[in-house]
């Protein structure tokens, strides 16, 4: 099955707590709901590099199998994102990528290099959390709506299989630069709850629909996509933070010429840890993200298991 993760590490840390921390416009540190700017910024941009090592694959029954002895698979992705705030509560962003992946066995190997898809995204802060002095009887979370459109600008490949990025085709932090091959609009909602001056929790859910395409020179319909993600952050200082993230991605079965391929749906569980640092007053921000899929049966289906490390550098005005 064609690998269908997007091109990038998505933008890093949103505000950890209104009183002490601001976002880091560098990619890779806090998951699919994060922005590249904060409410106090006008423009932000970042570049990122992610290295992935493929360790094995999950079969259609969820059974995990490591790569055969003598086999190796890896990928290196480069991405860039620019964000702009026309008003303080709304961020508009565009992201694109390029990458290289390789696989080798005892009998030879393959290498591919190409451009990734381009994604457009809008984030709207609909509801703020209550301020600490308000002390409501039932504290509500902050609510952010995220709408995106992924466009198939990636280099066309004749292959019908690829090294899965360790995540389904979301606009998420572990995505790869290989193209989806179809237009994908998506809509997500992030709920943010600040527990203390330094601790914040985020729950994010996203659903995407893939339009029919001819990416493999025949009629194809990729299945819908769902993503659920939980993130916890701790900010020891106003300009730095660390955290952990867990996400579960699912994609429906693929169909060719109107006929669904039996048992071709996918899922993958991914664990991650991130850190970021803002170097004031230079406006430079740095972030890193480590992602890992545990090698036990049931953690994935029809997907490869990958470990990835990404680093990013950003700037805001």
Tab-separated table of C-alpha atoms in Angstrom:
chain	number	residue	atom	x	y	z
A	1	UNK	CA	0.000	0.000	0.000
A	2	UNK	CA	1.210	3.458	-0.814
A	3	UNK	CA	2.661	5.233	2.202
A	4	UNK	CA	0.498	8.215	3.008
A	5	UNK	CA	1.951	10.434	5.641
A	6	UNK	CA	2.454	14.136	4.957
A	7	UNK	CA	5.513	16.156	4.671
A	8	UNK	CA	6.739	17.489	7.911
A	9	UNK	CA	7.171	17.820	11.622
A	10	UNK	CA	4.333	20.187	12.400
A	11	UNK	CA	4.887	23.342	14.405
A	12	UNK	CA	6.011	23.242	18.017
A	13	UNK	CA	4.748	24.302	21.319
A	14	UNK	CA	1.719	26.395	21.907
A	15	UNK	CA	1.370	28.433	25.070
A	16	UNK	CA	1.954	26.200	28.045
A	17	UNK	CA	0.222	28.506	30.470
A	18	UNK	CA	-1.065	32.004	29.840
A	19	UNK	CA	0.960	33.443	32.703
A	20	UNK	CA	4.391	32.063	31.893
A	21	UNK	CA	4.988	30.612	28.464
A	22	UNK	CA	4.584	31.405	24.817
A	23	UNK	CA	4.694	29.218	21.752
A	24	UNK	CA	7.826	28.212	19.945
A	25	UNK	CA	7.646	28.685	16.171
A	26	UNK	CA	9.887	25.789	15.417
A	27	UNK	CA	8.578	22.404	14.393
A	28	UNK	CA	8.418	19.054	16.028
A	29	UNK	CA	7.669	19.492	19.650
A	30	UNK	CA	4.117	19.216	20.639
A	31	UNK	CA	1.956	17.456	18.133
A	32	UNK	CA	-0.623	17.981	15.448
A	33	UNK	CA	-2.575	20.737	17.226
A	34	UNK	CA	0.395	23.044	17.820
A	35	UNK	CA	0.840	26.388	16.087
A	36	UNK	CA	3.896	28.039	14.592
A	37	UNK	CA	3.091	31.422	16.188
A	38	UNK	CA	1.539	32.707	19.409
A	39	UNK	CA	-1.158	35.332	19.880
A	40	UNK	CA	1.576	37.890	20.455
A	41	UNK	CA	3.355	37.143	17.144
A	42	UNK	CA	2.547	38.402	13.683
A	43	UNK	CA	4.683	36.055	11.554
A	44	UNK	CA	6.596	32.871	12.343
A	45	UNK	CA	8.636	30.366	10.338
A	46	UNK	CA	10.696	27.257	10.944
A	47	UNK	CA	12.690	24.568	9.203
A	48	UNK	CA	13.085	21.003	10.431
A	49	UNK	CA	14.982	17.811	9.733
A	50	UNK	CA	13.731	14.363	10.775
A	51	UNK	CA	15.592	11.060	10.594
A	52	UNK	CA	13.600	7.814	10.744
A	53	UNK	CA	14.800	4.234	11.114
A	54	UNK	CA	12.374	1.469	10.121
A	55	UNK	CA	12.646	-1.509	12.474
A	56	UNK	CA	9.865	-3.830	11.288
A	57	UNK	CA	6.222	-4.057	10.255
A	58	UNK	CA	2.790	-4.899	11.630
A	59	UNK	CA	0.798	-7.400	9.592
A	60	UNK	CA	-2.933	-7.264	8.802
A	61	UNK	CA	-3.718	-9.232	11.977
A	62	UNK	CA	-1.642	-6.845	14.123
A	63	UNK	CA	1.286	-9.230	14.520
A	64	UNK	CA	4.664	-7.492	14.634
A	65	UNK	CA	7.613	-8.799	12.615
A	66	UNK	CA	11.111	-7.247	12.689
A	67	UNK	CA	13.059	-6.697	9.489
A	68	UNK	CA	14.950	-9.692	8.193
A	69	UNK	CA	18.601	-10.024	9.108
A	70	UNK	CA	20.721	-7.966	6.738
A	71	UNK	CA	17.892	-5.564	5.843
A	72	UNK	CA	17.904	-1.840	6.603
A	73	UNK	CA	15.412	0.962	5.938
A	74	UNK	CA	15.672	4.660	6.757
A	75	UNK	CA	14.399	8.068	5.689
A	76	UNK	CA	15.505	11.678	6.024
A	77	UNK	CA	12.900	14.437	5.716
A	78	UNK	CA	13.291	18.225	5.448
A	79	UNK	CA	10.333	20.528	5.982
A	80	UNK	CA	9.505	24.226	6.179
A	81	UNK	CA	6.460	26.040	7.542
A	82	UNK	CA	5.412	29.694	7.591
A	83	UNK	CA	2.596	31.052	9.760
A	84	UNK	CA	0.807	34.424	9.741
A	85	UNK	CA	-1.788	35.918	12.091
A	86	UNK	CA	-4.210	38.357	10.447
A	87	UNK	CA	-5.792	38.704	13.902
A	88	UNK	CA	-4.537	37.446	17.243
A	89	UNK	CA	-6.910	34.457	17.484
A	90	UNK	CA	-6.347	33.127	13.946
A	91	UNK	CA	-3.204	31.605	12.428
A	92	UNK	CA	-2.840	30.806	8.725
A	93	UNK	CA	0.058	28.543	7.728
A	94	UNK	CA	1.540	26.740	4.726
A	95	UNK	CA	3.968	23.827	4.884
A	96	UNK	CA	5.954	21.813	2.391
A	97	UNK	CA	8.786	19.261	2.443
A	98	UNK	CA	11.298	17.133	0.615
A	99	UNK	CA	12.890	13.872	1.619
A	100	UNK	CA	14.983	10.847	0.853
A	101	UNK	CA	14.408	7.238	1.811
A	102	UNK	CA	16.339	4.044	1.256
A	103	UNK	CA	15.988	0.327	1.804
A	104	UNK	CA	18.646	-2.343	1.436
A	105	UNK	CA	18.655	-6.132	1.628
A	106	UNK	CA	21.205	-8.848	1.020
A	107	UNK	CA	20.167	-8.802	-2.656
A	108	UNK	CA	20.428	-5.040	-3.261
A	109	UNK	CA	18.591	-1.873	-2.404
A	110	UNK	CA	16.593	1.155	-3.540
A	111	UNK	CA	16.826	4.894	-2.895
A	112	UNK	CA	14.260	7.579	-3.704
A	113	UNK	CA	14.386	11.364	-3.384
A	114	UNK	CA	11.549	13.772	-4.026
A	115	UNK	CA	9.278	16.591	-2.977
A	116	UNK	CA	6.467	16.143	-0.473
A	117	UNK	CA	2.892	17.387	-0.399
A	118	UNK	CA	1.955	20.974	0.446
A	119	UNK	CA	-0.487	21.618	3.293
A	120	UNK	CA	-2.507	24.734	4.123
A	121	UNK	CA	-3.838	25.172	7.659
A	122	UNK	CA	-5.969	27.573	9.663
A	123	UNK	CA	-6.111	27.588	13.503
A	124	UNK	CA	-8.823	29.516	15.328
A	125	UNK	CA	-8.851	29.990	19.087
A	126	UNK	CA	-12.600	29.849	19.720
A	127	UNK	CA	-12.738	29.815	23.525
A	128	UNK	CA	-10.101	30.830	26.063
A	129	UNK	CA	-9.562	29.036	29.345
A	130	UNK	CA	-10.765	30.968	32.410
A	131	UNK	CA	-8.125	33.168	33.987
A	132	UNK	CA	-6.713	31.926	37.331
A	133	UNK	CA	-8.392	34.748	39.275
A	134	UNK	CA	-11.850	33.889	37.867
A	135	UNK	CA	-12.132	30.558	39.776
A	136	UNK	CA	-15.247	29.235	37.970
A	137	UNK	CA	-17.246	26.429	39.592
A	138	UNK	CA	-16.697	24.267	36.503
A	139	UNK	CA	-13.416	25.250	34.774
A	140	UNK	CA	-13.714	24.819	31.009
A	141	UNK	CA	-10.888	24.045	28.589
A	142	UNK	CA	-9.621	26.321	25.881
A	143	UNK	CA	-10.984	25.286	22.476
A	144	UNK	CA	-9.088	25.626	19.189
A	145	UNK	CA	-10.422	24.524	15.789
A	146	UNK	CA	-7.873	23.412	13.183
A	147	UNK	CA	-8.837	23.145	9.496
A	148	UNK	CA	-6.355	21.950	6.879
A	149	UNK	CA	-6.074	21.029	3.215
A	150	UNK	CA	-3.349	18.723	1.983
A	151	UNK	CA	-2.591	19.028	-1.722
A	152	UNK	CA	-0.786	16.353	-3.793
A	153	UNK	CA	2.350	18.214	-4.877
A	154	UNK	CA	4.740	15.326	-4.129
A	155	UNK	CA	6.864	13.697	-6.770
A	156	UNK	CA	4.918	10.866	-8.408
A	157	UNK	CA	6.234	7.386	-7.683
A	158	UNK	CA	5.642	4.201	-9.656
A	159	UNK	CA	5.888	2.161	-6.481
A	160	UNK	CA	2.796	0.850	-4.750
A	161	UNK	CA	4.495	0.374	-1.423
A	162	UNK	CA	6.713	2.429	0.797
A	163	UNK	CA	8.212	2.756	4.219
A	164	UNK	CA	5.411	3.938	6.465
A	165	UNK	CA	6.389	6.924	8.552
A	166	UNK	CA	5.195	5.554	11.864
A	167	UNK	CA	1.958	7.472	11.640
A	168	UNK	CA	-1.106	7.610	9.447
A	169	UNK	CA	-1.603	10.421	6.949
A	170	UNK	CA	-2.155	13.237	9.404
A	171	UNK	CA	-0.646	16.707	9.544
A	172	UNK	CA	1.337	15.471	12.468
A	173	UNK	CA	4.734	15.559	14.001
A	174	UNK	CA	5.932	12.182	12.750
A	175	UNK	CA	4.824	12.502	9.168
A	176	UNK	CA	7.147	11.891	6.255
A	177	UNK	CA	7.730	13.727	3.023
A	178	UNK	CA	6.304	11.062	0.727
A	179	UNK	CA	3.097	12.198	-0.882
A	180	UNK	CA	-0.445	11.062	-0.268
A	181	UNK	CA	-1.431	11.351	-3.916
A	182	UNK	CA	-4.865	12.843	-3.189
A	183	UNK	CA	-6.489	15.984	-1.839
A	184	UNK	CA	-7.296	15.664	1.849
A	185	UNK	CA	-9.376	18.224	3.761
A	186	UNK	CA	-9.335	17.704	7.519
A	187	UNK	CA	-10.956	19.221	10.581
A	188	UNK	CA	-9.721	18.947	14.157
A	189	UNK	CA	-10.500	20.255	17.635
A	190	UNK	CA	-7.983	20.814	20.450
A	191	UNK	CA	-9.024	21.057	24.105
A	192	UNK	CA	-6.423	22.692	26.352
A	193	UNK	CA	-6.518	22.605	30.156
A	194	UNK	CA	-3.926	24.336	32.345
A	195	UNK	CA	-3.538	22.475	35.641
A	196	UNK	CA	-0.993	24.773	37.273
A	197	UNK	CA	1.383	27.602	36.445
A	198	UNK	CA	3.717	25.142	34.708
A	199	UNK	CA	1.608	22.142	33.655
A	200	UNK	CA	-0.791	21.890	30.732
A	201	UNK	CA	-2.727	19.038	29.090
A	202	UNK	CA	-4.022	18.963	25.507
A	203	UNK	CA	-6.449	16.540	23.843
A	204	UNK	CA	-6.709	16.686	20.053
A	205	UNK	CA	-8.986	14.864	17.637
A	206	UNK	CA	-8.922	15.132	13.839
A	207	UNK	CA	-10.815	13.581	10.927
A	208	UNK	CA	-9.796	13.716	7.269
A	209	UNK	CA	-11.426	12.711	3.993
A	210	UNK	CA	-9.486	11.691	0.868
A	211	UNK	CA	-10.873	12.465	-2.580
A	212	UNK	CA	-10.623	9.873	-5.354
A	213	UNK	CA	-7.435	10.023	-7.434
A	214	UNK	CA	-5.396	8.329	-10.187
A	215	UNK	CA	-2.040	8.619	-8.420
A	216	UNK	CA	-1.063	5.028	-9.317
A	217	UNK	CA	-2.444	5.322	-12.878
A	218	UNK	CA	-5.718	3.650	-11.915
A	219	UNK	CA	-8.847	4.835	-10.077
A	220	UNK	CA	-8.180	4.835	-6.340
A	221	UNK	CA	-10.063	5.917	-3.228
A	222	UNK	CA	-8.128	6.135	0.014
A	223	UNK	CA	-10.108	5.539	3.173
A	224	UNK	CA	-10.972	8.267	5.692
A	225	UNK	CA	-8.505	9.125	8.439
A	226	UNK	CA	-8.899	9.607	12.187
A	227	UNK	CA	-6.292	10.809	14.683
A	228	UNK	CA	-6.451	11.081	18.466
A	229	UNK	CA	-3.648	12.656	20.476
A	230	UNK	CA	-2.923	13.437	24.141
A	231	UNK	CA	-0.099	15.776	25.168
A	232	UNK	CA	1.295	16.778	28.572
A	233	UNK	CA	3.717	19.710	28.932
A	234	UNK	CA	5.809	21.088	31.776
A	235	UNK	CA	7.453	24.537	31.518
A	236	UNK	CA	10.284	25.041	34.019
A	237	UNK	CA	10.866	28.577	32.662
A	238	UNK	CA	8.843	30.965	30.464
A	239	UNK	CA	11.083	30.158	27.483
A	240	UNK	CA	11.507	26.392	27.743
A	241	UNK	CA	9.488	23.236	28.163
A	242	UNK	CA	9.442	19.448	27.939
A	243	UNK	CA	6.600	17.034	27.447
A	244	UNK	CA	5.215	13.708	26.297
A	245	UNK	CA	2.694	12.820	23.619
A	246	UNK	CA	0.784	9.685	22.645
A	247	UNK	CA	-1.298	9.373	19.503
A	248	UNK	CA	-3.371	6.736	17.746
A	249	UNK	CA	-3.957	7.026	14.011
A	250	UNK	CA	-6.379	5.037	11.850
A	251	UNK	CA	-7.104	4.938	8.123
A	252	UNK	CA	-9.956	3.140	6.397
A	253	UNK	CA	-9.589	0.545	3.658
A	254	UNK	CA	-8.365	1.588	0.207
A	255	UNK	CA	-10.472	0.881	-2.895
A	256	UNK	CA	-9.384	0.438	-6.527
A	257	UNK	CA	-11.916	0.934	-9.314
A	258	UNK	CA	-14.644	1.056	-6.701
A	259	UNK	CA	-13.728	-2.252	-5.041
A	260	UNK	CA	-12.410	-2.096	-1.455
A	261	UNK	CA	-9.312	-4.140	-0.691
A	262	UNK	CA	-10.194	-6.530	2.119
A	263	UNK	CA	-8.458	-5.923	5.463
A	264	UNK	CA	-6.424	-2.971	4.116
A	265	UNK	CA	-7.250	-0.492	6.886
A	266	UNK	CA	-4.312	0.804	8.936
A	267	UNK	CA	-3.612	1.912	12.474
A	268	UNK	CA	-0.536	2.870	14.460
A	269	UNK	CA	0.201	3.806	18.080
A	270	UNK	CA	3.044	6.263	18.605
A	271	UNK	CA	4.731	7.534	21.780
A	272	UNK	CA	6.799	10.700	21.833
A	273	UNK	CA	8.849	13.089	23.953
A	274	UNK	CA	9.700	16.684	23.095
A	275	UNK	CA	11.609	19.718	24.308
A	276	UNK	CA	11.832	23.333	23.177
A	277	UNK	CA	13.763	26.460	24.034
A	278	UNK	CA	13.209	30.114	23.158
A	279	UNK	CA	16.380	32.247	23.018
A	280	UNK	CA	15.146	35.701	23.975
A	281	UNK	CA	15.627	38.412	22.870
A	282	UNK	CA	16.875	36.954	19.557
A	283	UNK	CA	13.426	35.614	18.505
A	284	UNK	CA	15.072	32.267	17.688
A	285	UNK	CA	13.376	29.070	18.896
A	286	UNK	CA	14.642	25.492	18.896
A	287	UNK	CA	12.759	22.231	19.289
A	288	UNK	CA	13.296	18.477	19.177
A	289	UNK	CA	10.940	15.497	19.035
A	290	UNK	CA	11.618	11.791	19.568
A	291	UNK	CA	8.922	9.335	18.418
A	292	UNK	CA	8.715	5.596	18.974
A	293	UNK	CA	6.230	2.818	18.226
A	294	UNK	CA	6.443	-0.066	20.716
A	295	UNK	CA	7.278	-3.444	19.110
A	296	UNK	CA	4.393	-5.472	20.508
A	297	UNK	CA	1.515	-7.166	18.717
A	298	UNK	CA	-1.527	-4.939	18.352
A	299	UNK	CA	0.338	-1.611	18.399
A	300	UNK	CA	-0.178	-1.325	14.654
A	301	UNK	CA	-1.832	-2.859	11.611
A	302	UNK	CA	-0.625	-2.774	7.999
A	303	UNK	CA	2.065	-0.290	9.006
A	304	UNK	CA	5.797	-0.255	9.544
A	305	UNK	CA	7.315	0.414	12.948
A	306	UNK	CA	9.674	3.390	13.041
A	307	UNK	CA	11.783	5.350	15.487
A	308	UNK	CA	12.334	9.001	14.538
A	309	UNK	CA	14.255	12.011	15.817
A	310	UNK	CA	13.551	15.513	14.568
A	311	UNK	CA	15.178	18.875	15.259
A	312	UNK	CA	13.945	22.294	14.202
A	313	UNK	CA	14.863	25.958	14.245
A	314	UNK	CA	12.292	28.735	14.137
A	315	UNK	CA	11.871	32.489	14.307
A	316	UNK	CA	8.980	34.830	15.049
A	317	UNK	CA	8.222	38.520	14.637
